[in-house]
XYZ file of C-alpha atoms in Angstrom:
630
model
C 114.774 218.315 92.055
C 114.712 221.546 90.275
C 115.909 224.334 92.884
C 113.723 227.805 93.507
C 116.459 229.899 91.733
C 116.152 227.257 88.780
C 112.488 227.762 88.860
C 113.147 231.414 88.766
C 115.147 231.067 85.697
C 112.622 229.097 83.633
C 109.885 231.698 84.333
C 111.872 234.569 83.203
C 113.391 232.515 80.198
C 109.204 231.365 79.643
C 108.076 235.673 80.244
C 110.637 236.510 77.608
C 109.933 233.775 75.001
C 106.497 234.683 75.591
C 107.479 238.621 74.811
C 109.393 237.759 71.611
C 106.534 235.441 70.305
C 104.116 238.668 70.864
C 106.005 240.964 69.143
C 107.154 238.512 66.296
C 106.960 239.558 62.898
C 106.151 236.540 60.321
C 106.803 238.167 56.396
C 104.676 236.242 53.590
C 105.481 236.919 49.680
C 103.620 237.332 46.729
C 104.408 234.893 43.567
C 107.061 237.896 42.433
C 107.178 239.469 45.840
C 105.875 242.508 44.603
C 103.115 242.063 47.678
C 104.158 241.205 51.175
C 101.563 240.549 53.974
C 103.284 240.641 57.311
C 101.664 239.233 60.227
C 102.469 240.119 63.701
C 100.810 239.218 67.534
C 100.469 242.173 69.157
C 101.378 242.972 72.793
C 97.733 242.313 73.685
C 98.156 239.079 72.088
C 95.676 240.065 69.370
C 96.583 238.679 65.496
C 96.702 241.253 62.951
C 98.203 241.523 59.304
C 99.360 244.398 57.290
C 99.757 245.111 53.666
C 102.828 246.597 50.787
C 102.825 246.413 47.418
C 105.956 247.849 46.005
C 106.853 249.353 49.074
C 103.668 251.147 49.648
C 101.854 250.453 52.198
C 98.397 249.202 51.170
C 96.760 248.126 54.752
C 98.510 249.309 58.033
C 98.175 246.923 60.664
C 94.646 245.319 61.194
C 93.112 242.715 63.231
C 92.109 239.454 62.673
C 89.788 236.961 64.590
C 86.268 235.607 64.304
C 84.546 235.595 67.360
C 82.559 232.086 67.477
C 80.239 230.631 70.939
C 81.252 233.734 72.235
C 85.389 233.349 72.209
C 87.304 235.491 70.055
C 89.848 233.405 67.948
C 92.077 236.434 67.046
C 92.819 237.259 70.499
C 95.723 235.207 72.933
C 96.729 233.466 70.323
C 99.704 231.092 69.707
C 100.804 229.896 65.739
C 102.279 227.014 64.664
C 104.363 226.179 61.698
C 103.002 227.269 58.493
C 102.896 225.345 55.069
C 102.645 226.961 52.065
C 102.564 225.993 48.441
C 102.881 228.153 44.975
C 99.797 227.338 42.913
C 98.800 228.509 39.112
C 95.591 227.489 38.539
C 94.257 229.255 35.257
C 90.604 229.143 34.204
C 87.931 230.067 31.685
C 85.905 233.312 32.257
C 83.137 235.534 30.599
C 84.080 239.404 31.337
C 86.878 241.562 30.632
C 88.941 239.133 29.102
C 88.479 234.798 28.297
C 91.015 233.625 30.950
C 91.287 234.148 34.779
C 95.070 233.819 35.710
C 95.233 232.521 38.881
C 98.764 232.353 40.298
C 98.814 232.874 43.801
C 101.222 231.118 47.055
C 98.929 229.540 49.686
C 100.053 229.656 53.506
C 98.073 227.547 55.914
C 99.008 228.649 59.661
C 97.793 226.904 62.484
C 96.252 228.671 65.334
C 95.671 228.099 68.654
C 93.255 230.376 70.844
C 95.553 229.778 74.211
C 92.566 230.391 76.750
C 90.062 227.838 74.968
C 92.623 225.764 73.308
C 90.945 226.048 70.357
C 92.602 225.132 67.489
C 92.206 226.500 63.843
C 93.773 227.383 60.653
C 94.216 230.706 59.097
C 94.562 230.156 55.200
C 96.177 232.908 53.260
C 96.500 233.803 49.762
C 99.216 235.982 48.270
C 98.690 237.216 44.651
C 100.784 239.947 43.097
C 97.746 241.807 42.782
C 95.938 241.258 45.940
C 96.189 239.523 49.575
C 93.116 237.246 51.353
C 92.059 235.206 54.179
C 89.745 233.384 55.717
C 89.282 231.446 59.161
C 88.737 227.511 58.755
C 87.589 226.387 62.772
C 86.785 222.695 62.771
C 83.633 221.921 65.314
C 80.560 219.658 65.543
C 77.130 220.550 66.027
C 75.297 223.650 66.259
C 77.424 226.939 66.812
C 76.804 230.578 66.689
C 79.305 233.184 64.895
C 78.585 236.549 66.694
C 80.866 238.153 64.531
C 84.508 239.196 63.654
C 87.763 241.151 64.563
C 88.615 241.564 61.055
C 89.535 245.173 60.107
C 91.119 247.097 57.046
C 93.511 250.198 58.372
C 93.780 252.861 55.883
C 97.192 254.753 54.990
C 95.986 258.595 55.704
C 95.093 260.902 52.922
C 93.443 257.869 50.881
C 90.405 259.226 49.134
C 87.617 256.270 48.830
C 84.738 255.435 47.170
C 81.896 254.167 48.277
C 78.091 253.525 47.277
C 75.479 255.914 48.764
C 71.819 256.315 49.087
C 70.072 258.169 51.446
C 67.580 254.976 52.626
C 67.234 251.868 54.292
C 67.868 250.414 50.876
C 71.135 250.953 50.506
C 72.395 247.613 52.282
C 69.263 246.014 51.126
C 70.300 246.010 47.158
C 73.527 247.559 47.141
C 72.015 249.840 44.351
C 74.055 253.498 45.422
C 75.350 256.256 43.864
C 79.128 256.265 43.366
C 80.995 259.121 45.191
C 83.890 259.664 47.350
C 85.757 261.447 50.334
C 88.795 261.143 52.599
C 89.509 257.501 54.613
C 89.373 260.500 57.520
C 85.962 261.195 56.701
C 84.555 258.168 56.332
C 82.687 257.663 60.022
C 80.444 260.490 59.058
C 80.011 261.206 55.570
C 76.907 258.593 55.250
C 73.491 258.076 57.147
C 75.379 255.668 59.086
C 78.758 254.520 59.514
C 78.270 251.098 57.754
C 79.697 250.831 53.908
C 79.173 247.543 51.542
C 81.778 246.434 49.474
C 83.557 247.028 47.176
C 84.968 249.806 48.352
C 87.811 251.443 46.553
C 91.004 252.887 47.646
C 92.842 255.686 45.665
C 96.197 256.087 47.619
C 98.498 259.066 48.025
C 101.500 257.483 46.017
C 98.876 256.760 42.864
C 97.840 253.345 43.106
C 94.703 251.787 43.726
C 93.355 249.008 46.189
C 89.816 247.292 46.838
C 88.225 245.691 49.942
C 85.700 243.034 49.369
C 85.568 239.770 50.604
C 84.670 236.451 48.055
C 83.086 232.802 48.240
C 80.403 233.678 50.428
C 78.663 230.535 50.907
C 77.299 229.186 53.664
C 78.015 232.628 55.553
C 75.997 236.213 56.160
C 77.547 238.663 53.713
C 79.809 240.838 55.675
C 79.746 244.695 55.099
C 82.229 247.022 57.396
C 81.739 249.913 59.999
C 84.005 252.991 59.741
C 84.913 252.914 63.167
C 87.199 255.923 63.085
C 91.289 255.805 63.399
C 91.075 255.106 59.584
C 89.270 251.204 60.028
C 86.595 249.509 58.918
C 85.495 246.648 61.037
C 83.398 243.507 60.068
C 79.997 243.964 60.387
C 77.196 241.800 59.621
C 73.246 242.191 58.849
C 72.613 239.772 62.060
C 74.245 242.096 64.914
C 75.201 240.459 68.265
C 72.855 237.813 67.836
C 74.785 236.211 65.236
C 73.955 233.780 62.714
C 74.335 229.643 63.355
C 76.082 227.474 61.565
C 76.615 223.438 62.002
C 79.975 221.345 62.290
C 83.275 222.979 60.824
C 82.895 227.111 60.151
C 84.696 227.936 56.680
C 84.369 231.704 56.998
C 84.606 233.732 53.465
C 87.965 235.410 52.098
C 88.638 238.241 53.633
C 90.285 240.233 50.873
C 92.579 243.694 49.619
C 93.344 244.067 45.984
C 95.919 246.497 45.201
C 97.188 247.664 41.823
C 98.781 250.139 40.295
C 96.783 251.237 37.201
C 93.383 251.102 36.746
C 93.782 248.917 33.438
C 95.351 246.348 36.009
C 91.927 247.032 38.342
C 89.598 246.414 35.548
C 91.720 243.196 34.408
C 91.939 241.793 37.517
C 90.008 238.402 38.853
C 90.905 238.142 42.126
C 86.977 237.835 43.770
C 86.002 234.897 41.014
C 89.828 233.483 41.570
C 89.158 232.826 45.168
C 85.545 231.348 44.520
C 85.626 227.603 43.968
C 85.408 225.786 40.926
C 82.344 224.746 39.366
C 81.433 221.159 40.493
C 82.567 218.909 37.450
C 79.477 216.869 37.754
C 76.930 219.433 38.031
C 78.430 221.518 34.997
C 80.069 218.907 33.329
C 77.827 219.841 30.563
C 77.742 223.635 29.910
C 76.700 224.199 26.284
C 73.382 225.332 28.089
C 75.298 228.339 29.430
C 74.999 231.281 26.115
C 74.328 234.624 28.011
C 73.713 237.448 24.989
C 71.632 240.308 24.299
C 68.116 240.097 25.841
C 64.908 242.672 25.110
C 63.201 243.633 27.828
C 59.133 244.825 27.745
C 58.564 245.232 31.298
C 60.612 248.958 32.135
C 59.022 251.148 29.582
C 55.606 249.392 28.778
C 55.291 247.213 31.487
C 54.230 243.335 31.079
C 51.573 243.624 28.692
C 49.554 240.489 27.275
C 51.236 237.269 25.820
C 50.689 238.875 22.343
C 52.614 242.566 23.275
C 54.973 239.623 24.169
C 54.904 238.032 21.232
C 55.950 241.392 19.345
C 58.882 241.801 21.840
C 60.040 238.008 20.419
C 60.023 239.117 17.005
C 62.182 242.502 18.161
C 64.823 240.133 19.221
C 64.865 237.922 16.198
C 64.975 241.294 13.901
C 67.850 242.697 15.971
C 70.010 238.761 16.573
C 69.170 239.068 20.048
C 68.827 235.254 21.199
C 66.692 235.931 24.467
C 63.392 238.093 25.783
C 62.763 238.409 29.582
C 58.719 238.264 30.496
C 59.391 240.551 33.824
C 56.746 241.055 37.094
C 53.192 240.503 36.379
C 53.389 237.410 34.327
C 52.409 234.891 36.782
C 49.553 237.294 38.136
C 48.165 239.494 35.415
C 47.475 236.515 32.732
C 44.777 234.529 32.629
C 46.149 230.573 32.666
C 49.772 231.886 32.735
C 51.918 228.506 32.826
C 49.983 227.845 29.427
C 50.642 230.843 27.883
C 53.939 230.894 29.062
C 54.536 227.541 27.585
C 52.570 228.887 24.054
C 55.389 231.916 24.241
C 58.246 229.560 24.577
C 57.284 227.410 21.819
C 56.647 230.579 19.475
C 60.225 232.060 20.467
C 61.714 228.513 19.092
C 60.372 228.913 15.926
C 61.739 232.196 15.799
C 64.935 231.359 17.238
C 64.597 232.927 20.313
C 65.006 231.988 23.635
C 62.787 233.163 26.870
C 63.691 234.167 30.376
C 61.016 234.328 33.560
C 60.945 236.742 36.822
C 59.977 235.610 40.363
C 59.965 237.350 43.249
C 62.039 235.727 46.071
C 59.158 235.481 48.839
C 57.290 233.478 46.934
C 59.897 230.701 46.921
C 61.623 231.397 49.617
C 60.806 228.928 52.169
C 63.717 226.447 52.722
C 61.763 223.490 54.322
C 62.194 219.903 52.602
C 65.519 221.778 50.862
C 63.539 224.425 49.092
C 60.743 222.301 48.126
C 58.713 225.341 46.673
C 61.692 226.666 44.591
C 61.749 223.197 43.455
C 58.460 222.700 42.414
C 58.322 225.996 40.696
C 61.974 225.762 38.889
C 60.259 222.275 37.440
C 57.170 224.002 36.080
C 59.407 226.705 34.546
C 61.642 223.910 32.940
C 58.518 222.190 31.683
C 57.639 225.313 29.761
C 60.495 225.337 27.575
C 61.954 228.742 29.410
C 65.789 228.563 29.376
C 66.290 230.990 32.313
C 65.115 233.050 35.477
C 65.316 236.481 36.887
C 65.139 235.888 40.998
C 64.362 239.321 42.545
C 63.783 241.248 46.299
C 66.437 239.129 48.154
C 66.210 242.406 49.657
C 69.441 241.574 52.100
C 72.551 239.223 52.268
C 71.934 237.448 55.493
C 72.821 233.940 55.944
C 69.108 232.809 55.077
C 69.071 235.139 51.865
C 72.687 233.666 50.969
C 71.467 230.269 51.292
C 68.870 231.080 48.996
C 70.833 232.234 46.223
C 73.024 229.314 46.331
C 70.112 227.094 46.415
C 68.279 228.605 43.322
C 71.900 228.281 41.516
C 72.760 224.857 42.256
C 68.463 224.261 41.685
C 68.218 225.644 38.596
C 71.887 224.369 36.946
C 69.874 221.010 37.491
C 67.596 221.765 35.114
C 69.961 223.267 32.707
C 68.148 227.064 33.286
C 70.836 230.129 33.666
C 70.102 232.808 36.645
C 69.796 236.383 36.706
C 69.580 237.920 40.172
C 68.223 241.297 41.360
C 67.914 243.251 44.401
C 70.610 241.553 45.782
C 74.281 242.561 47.062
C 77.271 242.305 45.452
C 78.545 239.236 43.726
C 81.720 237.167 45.598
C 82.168 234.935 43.008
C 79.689 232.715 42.359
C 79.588 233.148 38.413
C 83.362 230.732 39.009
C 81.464 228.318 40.729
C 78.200 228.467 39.238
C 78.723 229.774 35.472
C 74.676 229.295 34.995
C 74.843 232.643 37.338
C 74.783 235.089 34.075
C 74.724 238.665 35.624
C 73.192 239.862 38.985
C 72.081 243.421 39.680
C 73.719 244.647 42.856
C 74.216 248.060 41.007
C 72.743 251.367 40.527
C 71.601 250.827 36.771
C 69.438 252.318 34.724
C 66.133 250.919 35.830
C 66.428 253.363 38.945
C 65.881 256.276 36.914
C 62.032 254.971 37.163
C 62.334 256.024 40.585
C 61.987 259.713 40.751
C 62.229 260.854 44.260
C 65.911 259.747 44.622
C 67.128 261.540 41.412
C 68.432 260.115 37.935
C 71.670 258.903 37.277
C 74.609 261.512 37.313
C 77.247 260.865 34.617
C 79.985 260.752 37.068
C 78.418 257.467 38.404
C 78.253 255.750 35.358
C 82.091 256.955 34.869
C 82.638 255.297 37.986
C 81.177 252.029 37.763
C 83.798 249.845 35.574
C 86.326 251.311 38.226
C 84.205 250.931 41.333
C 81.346 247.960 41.446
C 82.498 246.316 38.246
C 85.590 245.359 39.918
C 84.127 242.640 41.782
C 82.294 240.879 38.885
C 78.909 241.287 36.524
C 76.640 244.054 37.088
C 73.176 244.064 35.001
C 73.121 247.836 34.518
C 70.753 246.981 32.085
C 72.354 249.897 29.524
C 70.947 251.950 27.138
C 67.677 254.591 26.849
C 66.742 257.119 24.388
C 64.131 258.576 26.399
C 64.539 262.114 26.982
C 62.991 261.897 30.206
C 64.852 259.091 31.344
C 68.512 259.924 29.955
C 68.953 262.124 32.640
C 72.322 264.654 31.740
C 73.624 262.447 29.185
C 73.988 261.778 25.445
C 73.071 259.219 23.301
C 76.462 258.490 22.380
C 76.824 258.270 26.382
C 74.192 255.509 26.725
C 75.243 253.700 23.884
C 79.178 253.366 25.712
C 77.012 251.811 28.711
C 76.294 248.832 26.796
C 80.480 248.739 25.969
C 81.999 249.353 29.106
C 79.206 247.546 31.533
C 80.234 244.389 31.696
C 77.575 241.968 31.620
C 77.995 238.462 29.786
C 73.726 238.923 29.843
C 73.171 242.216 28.728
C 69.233 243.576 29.150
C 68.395 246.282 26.876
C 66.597 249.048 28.531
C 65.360 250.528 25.331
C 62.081 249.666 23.554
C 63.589 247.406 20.182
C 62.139 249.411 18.054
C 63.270 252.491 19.016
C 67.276 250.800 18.386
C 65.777 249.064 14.942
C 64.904 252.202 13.151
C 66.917 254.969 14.812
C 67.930 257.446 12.381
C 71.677 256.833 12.386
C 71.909 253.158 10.846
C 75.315 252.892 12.601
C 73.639 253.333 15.731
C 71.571 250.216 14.857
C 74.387 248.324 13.750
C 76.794 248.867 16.245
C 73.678 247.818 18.741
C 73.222 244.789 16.283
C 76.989 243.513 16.377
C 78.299 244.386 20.123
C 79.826 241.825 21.803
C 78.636 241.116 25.900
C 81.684 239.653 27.161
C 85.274 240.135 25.573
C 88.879 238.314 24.696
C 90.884 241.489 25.846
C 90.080 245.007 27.729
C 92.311 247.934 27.310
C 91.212 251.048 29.581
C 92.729 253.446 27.398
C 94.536 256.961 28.773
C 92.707 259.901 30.443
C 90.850 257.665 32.422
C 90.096 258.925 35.637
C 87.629 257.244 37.992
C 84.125 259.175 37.971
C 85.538 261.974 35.571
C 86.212 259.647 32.561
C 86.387 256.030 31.841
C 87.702 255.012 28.172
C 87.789 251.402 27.154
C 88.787 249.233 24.217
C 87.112 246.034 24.277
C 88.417 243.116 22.057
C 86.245 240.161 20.482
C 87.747 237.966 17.913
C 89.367 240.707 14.796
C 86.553 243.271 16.471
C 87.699 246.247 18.352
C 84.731 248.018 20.258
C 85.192 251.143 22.180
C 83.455 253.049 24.566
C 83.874 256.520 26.420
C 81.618 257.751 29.746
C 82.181 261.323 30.069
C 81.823 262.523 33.904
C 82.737 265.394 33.994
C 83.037 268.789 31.973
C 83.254 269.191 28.228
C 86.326 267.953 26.723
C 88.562 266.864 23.477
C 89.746 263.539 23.833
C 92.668 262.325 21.877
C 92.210 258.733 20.713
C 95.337 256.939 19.858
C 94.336 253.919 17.508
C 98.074 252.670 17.590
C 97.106 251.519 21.430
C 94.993 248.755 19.754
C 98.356 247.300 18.430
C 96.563 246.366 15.144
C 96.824 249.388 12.794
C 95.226 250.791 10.194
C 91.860 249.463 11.260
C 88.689 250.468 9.608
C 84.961 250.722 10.919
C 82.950 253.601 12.436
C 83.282 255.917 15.270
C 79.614 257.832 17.184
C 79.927 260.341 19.233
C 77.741 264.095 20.540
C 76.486 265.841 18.168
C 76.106 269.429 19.397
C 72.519 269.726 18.286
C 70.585 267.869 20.815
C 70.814 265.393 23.195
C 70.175 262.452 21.019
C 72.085 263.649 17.853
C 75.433 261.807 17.015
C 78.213 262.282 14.506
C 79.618 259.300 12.282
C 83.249 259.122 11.463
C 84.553 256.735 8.863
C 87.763 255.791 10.645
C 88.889 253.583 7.096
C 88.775 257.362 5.452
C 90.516 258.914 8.238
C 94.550 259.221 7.220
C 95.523 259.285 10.649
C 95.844 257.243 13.333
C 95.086 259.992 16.008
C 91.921 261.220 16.192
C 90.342 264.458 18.391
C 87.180 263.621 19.747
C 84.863 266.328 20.905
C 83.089 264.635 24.033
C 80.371 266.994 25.894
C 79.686 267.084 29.524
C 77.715 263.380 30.291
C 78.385 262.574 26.947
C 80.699 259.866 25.217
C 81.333 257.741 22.460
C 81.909 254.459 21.013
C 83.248 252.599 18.042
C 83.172 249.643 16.042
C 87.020 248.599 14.039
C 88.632 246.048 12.565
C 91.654 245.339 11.244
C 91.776 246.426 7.002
């Protein structure tokens, strides 16, 4: 029989167990340890995390929890003994650079939700260049998320940049303007508090970090609310009605990327790394998947008949372009349009081109009988001969709208037919695990120049991009103009760096072909002709400064290209060719031309007898060029 001063014993020895488990720290390690993740159970009981690289603190200490049938999992918590496991799982990619490494230790922590008992795990991944998360809750039948705990606490004085415009559309398409302001300012700088991701982190001790999440499948998309106290919390599109989901809940990665250059930003694959891998039946095949240079009728002249579009197939065979996209109005305008379309694709074989179709979303959007109408219509479009599809006004990222993209991916890798997405959000990923996903808007690009009452594109946004939204993955930007009205303050030796440093694997000229095939500068046509759209190495070369200047050297093969977005005032530039570690090279170099907007100036760089070389860049102007090795 235990006696009462016994008793009294084993409740104090229980209340300070108890204590010590709440306050516990639990340290996790990168690969090198240059990243540590610490997680800790607050007095409250509440789970949260925290963040160093290098001894900088990325992410002061944040909560955790998704709040599922009304009981949040992050709060009175208890955790078990973790497993973990160091992983390097490498992979093929189209972007920056041809391989994703993916080294990374896994930790799998059980969880227990002490006044449910509901068990979980928290999986964690530790790269040297990032930390994620995500919640895996086991279950059966229907349940309803209504949200989560999870949070990202900024160290103070961290300037960030985030996506704005001044409408509902903002969250809709995630097609903003670039800008920035202190983490302090954050609650009120916008219409409202809420921010999509990425968002981008420039800290006080020089490095960078991102917050984005990745593998969002079967899951709303989540953006954040700048709550104040230097935090963004989850928030997602469906409020505190929530969003259902069946049997086990496998919530996205919840993820920070920090680095300390931005040439380690921009070579970084940390969104696609924590994406699955394609499924090795569905894409065991994948010769299918050739994303290139596409012309594009529909911005500047609209869709036209089947013969305008006929002259648009012959633009792509004069310029080696192996695709044309037949945009909005197709399906409506024509008269018998699946035959014509079908009389189109036939003509583009002979002439060695290939053809791409748009759809809106609505049309197919119903998901009864699994998606029965973007079936049926996929089929028809197969049956044509058409090799891809343009799917466009998702207009959100909800669950239903997320469901949809993954169904026209997995749909239309089927029938062997790559996907281009538009107003949509950001990507998490799925070009990894569906590689037939060939570029997605998401962006501010060019094409939103069309719409007047919001403004054209500043150069400091363009500057901004491969630092900001390119981070995550693709963006179809869809580069290049020569219209004076639609250039905004830029060059032509600005647009043509957009089609360099945008990365795209499918890149969608803006310009009218003709305009590119006989522009006055032959260079200009050739270095239009020859350009890569995805790359073997990226170099983002010195100077660069997000939104002010971005410089990049992109690497295909023996082929240097480069490419220079001016943001900010006039400036020389001092290009140092030994940086491409293959000197002497020879080729071309265009850049601004002081006599108009769309005047250049060639350099022969085989002529030139050094290997520095001052570069006269004007405000929003640029330049690119085209080397090899003599």
């Amino acid at each position: 029989m235990i006696s009462q001063s016994n008793i009294c014993l084993l409740l104090t020895i229980s209340a300070l167990a108890l204590s010590s488990a709440l306050k516990a720290e639990t340290v996790y390690q990168s690969p090198s340890g240059m990243l540590k993740s610490t997680l800790t159970i607050s007095e409250t009981g509440r789970l949260t995390y925290e963040v160093t690289r290098g001894g900088h603190s990325m992410i002061e200490p944040s909560s955790m929890g998704v709040t599922i049938d009304g009981i949040d999992l992050g709060q009175q918590v208890a955790l078990g003994e973790a497993t973990t496991e160091s992983i390097s799982d490498p992979y093929p990619i189209k972007g920056a650079h041809t391989q994703a490494k993916n080294i990374y230790r896994r930790v799998l922590l059980p969880v227990t939700q002490n006044t449910s008992g509901i068990k979980y795990d928290l999986e964690m991944r530790l790269y040297d260049e990032g930390f994620a998360w995500r919640y895996l809750v086991p279950g059966k039948g229907s349940r309803t998320v209504h949200g989560e705990a999870s949070a990202f606490r900024i160290p103070e004085k961290t300037q960030v940049w985030y996506f704005e415009r001044k409408n509902a559309w903002k969250l809709k398409s995630y097609a903003g303007e670039w800008m920035s302001a202190p983490i302090e300012a954050m609650p009120k700088v916008s219409r409202t508090p809420l921010q999509g991701f990425p968002l981008i982190l420039e800290y006080p001790h020089g490095g960078y970090g991102v917050l984005c999440e990745a593998a969002v499948f079967n899951y709303s998309g989540m953006r954040v609310e700048a709550i104040g106290d230097r935090t963004f919390r989850a928030n997602f599109t469906e409020g505190d009605a929530g969003f259902q989901l069946n049997d086990q809940i496998t919530t996205p990665w919840r993820s920070v990327i920090a680095v300390d250059t931005l040439n380690e930003l921009v070579n970084q694959t940390m969104v696609t790394n924590l994406a699955p891998a394609p499924d090795p039946i569905l894409f065991a095949d994948q010769s299918w998947i050739k994303p290139d240079w596409c012309v594009w009728r529909w911005q500047l002249q609209g869709i036209g008949l089947p013969s305008d579009q006929q002259t648009f197939i012959k633009y792509a065979k004069s310029l080696g372009y192996p695709y044309t996209l037949i945009d909005d109005g197709w399906e409506y305008d024509w008269e018998k349009p699946w035959e014509k379309l079908k009389e189109l694709c036939a003509y583009a074989e002979k002439e060695q081109v290939k053809v791409f179709v748009w759809k809106r979303w609505a049309d197919v959007a119903n998901p009864e009988n699994n998606f029965a109408e973007l079936r049926n219509w996929l089929d028809q479009v197969a049956a044509t001969g058409t090799v891809g599809v343009k799917l466009d006004f998702f207009d959100a990222e909800d669950l239903t709208k997320r469901l949809g993209e993954e169904a026209v991916l997995r749909e239309a890798a089927k029938r062997k037919l790559m996907v281009n997405f538009h107003g949509c959000p950001k990507p998490s990923g799925e070009s990894r695990t569906y590689p037939n996903e060939v570029t997605r808007e998401g962006i501010r690009g060019l094409e939103l120049n069309f719409i007047r009452s919001e403004g054209l594109l500043p150069p400091q946004h363009n500057a901004a991009l491969p630092f900001t939204r390119l981070v995550l993955g693709h963006g179809d930007y869809t580069p290049v103009t020569f219209q004076p009205g639609h250039m905004g303050e830029t060059t032509a030796a600005h647009q043509l760096a957009t089609a360099v440093i945008m990365t795209s694997p499918m890149q969608v000229l803006n310009e009218i072909p003709s305009n590119v095939i006989y522009y006055p500068i032959q260079e200009v046509t050739t270095f239009l002709k020859n350009l890569p759209t995805y790359w073997d190495e990226t170099i983002v070369l010195p100077e660069s400064k997000i939104g002010d200047l971005a410089v990049l050297a992109r690497r295909k093969g023996d082929h240097w290209y480069l490419g220079a977005l001016n943001g900010g005032p006039d400036r020389e530039y001092h290009l140092d060719l030994n940086l491409l570690g293959e000197t002497p090279l020879e080729g071309f170099l265009i850049s601004d031309s002081q006599d108009s907007q769309l005047a250049v100036k060639v350099v022969n760089i085989a002529s030139h007898s050094e290997s520095k070389i001052k570069i006269q860049i004007s405000k929003g102007g640029g330049f690119v060029a085209q080397l090899k090795k003599k």
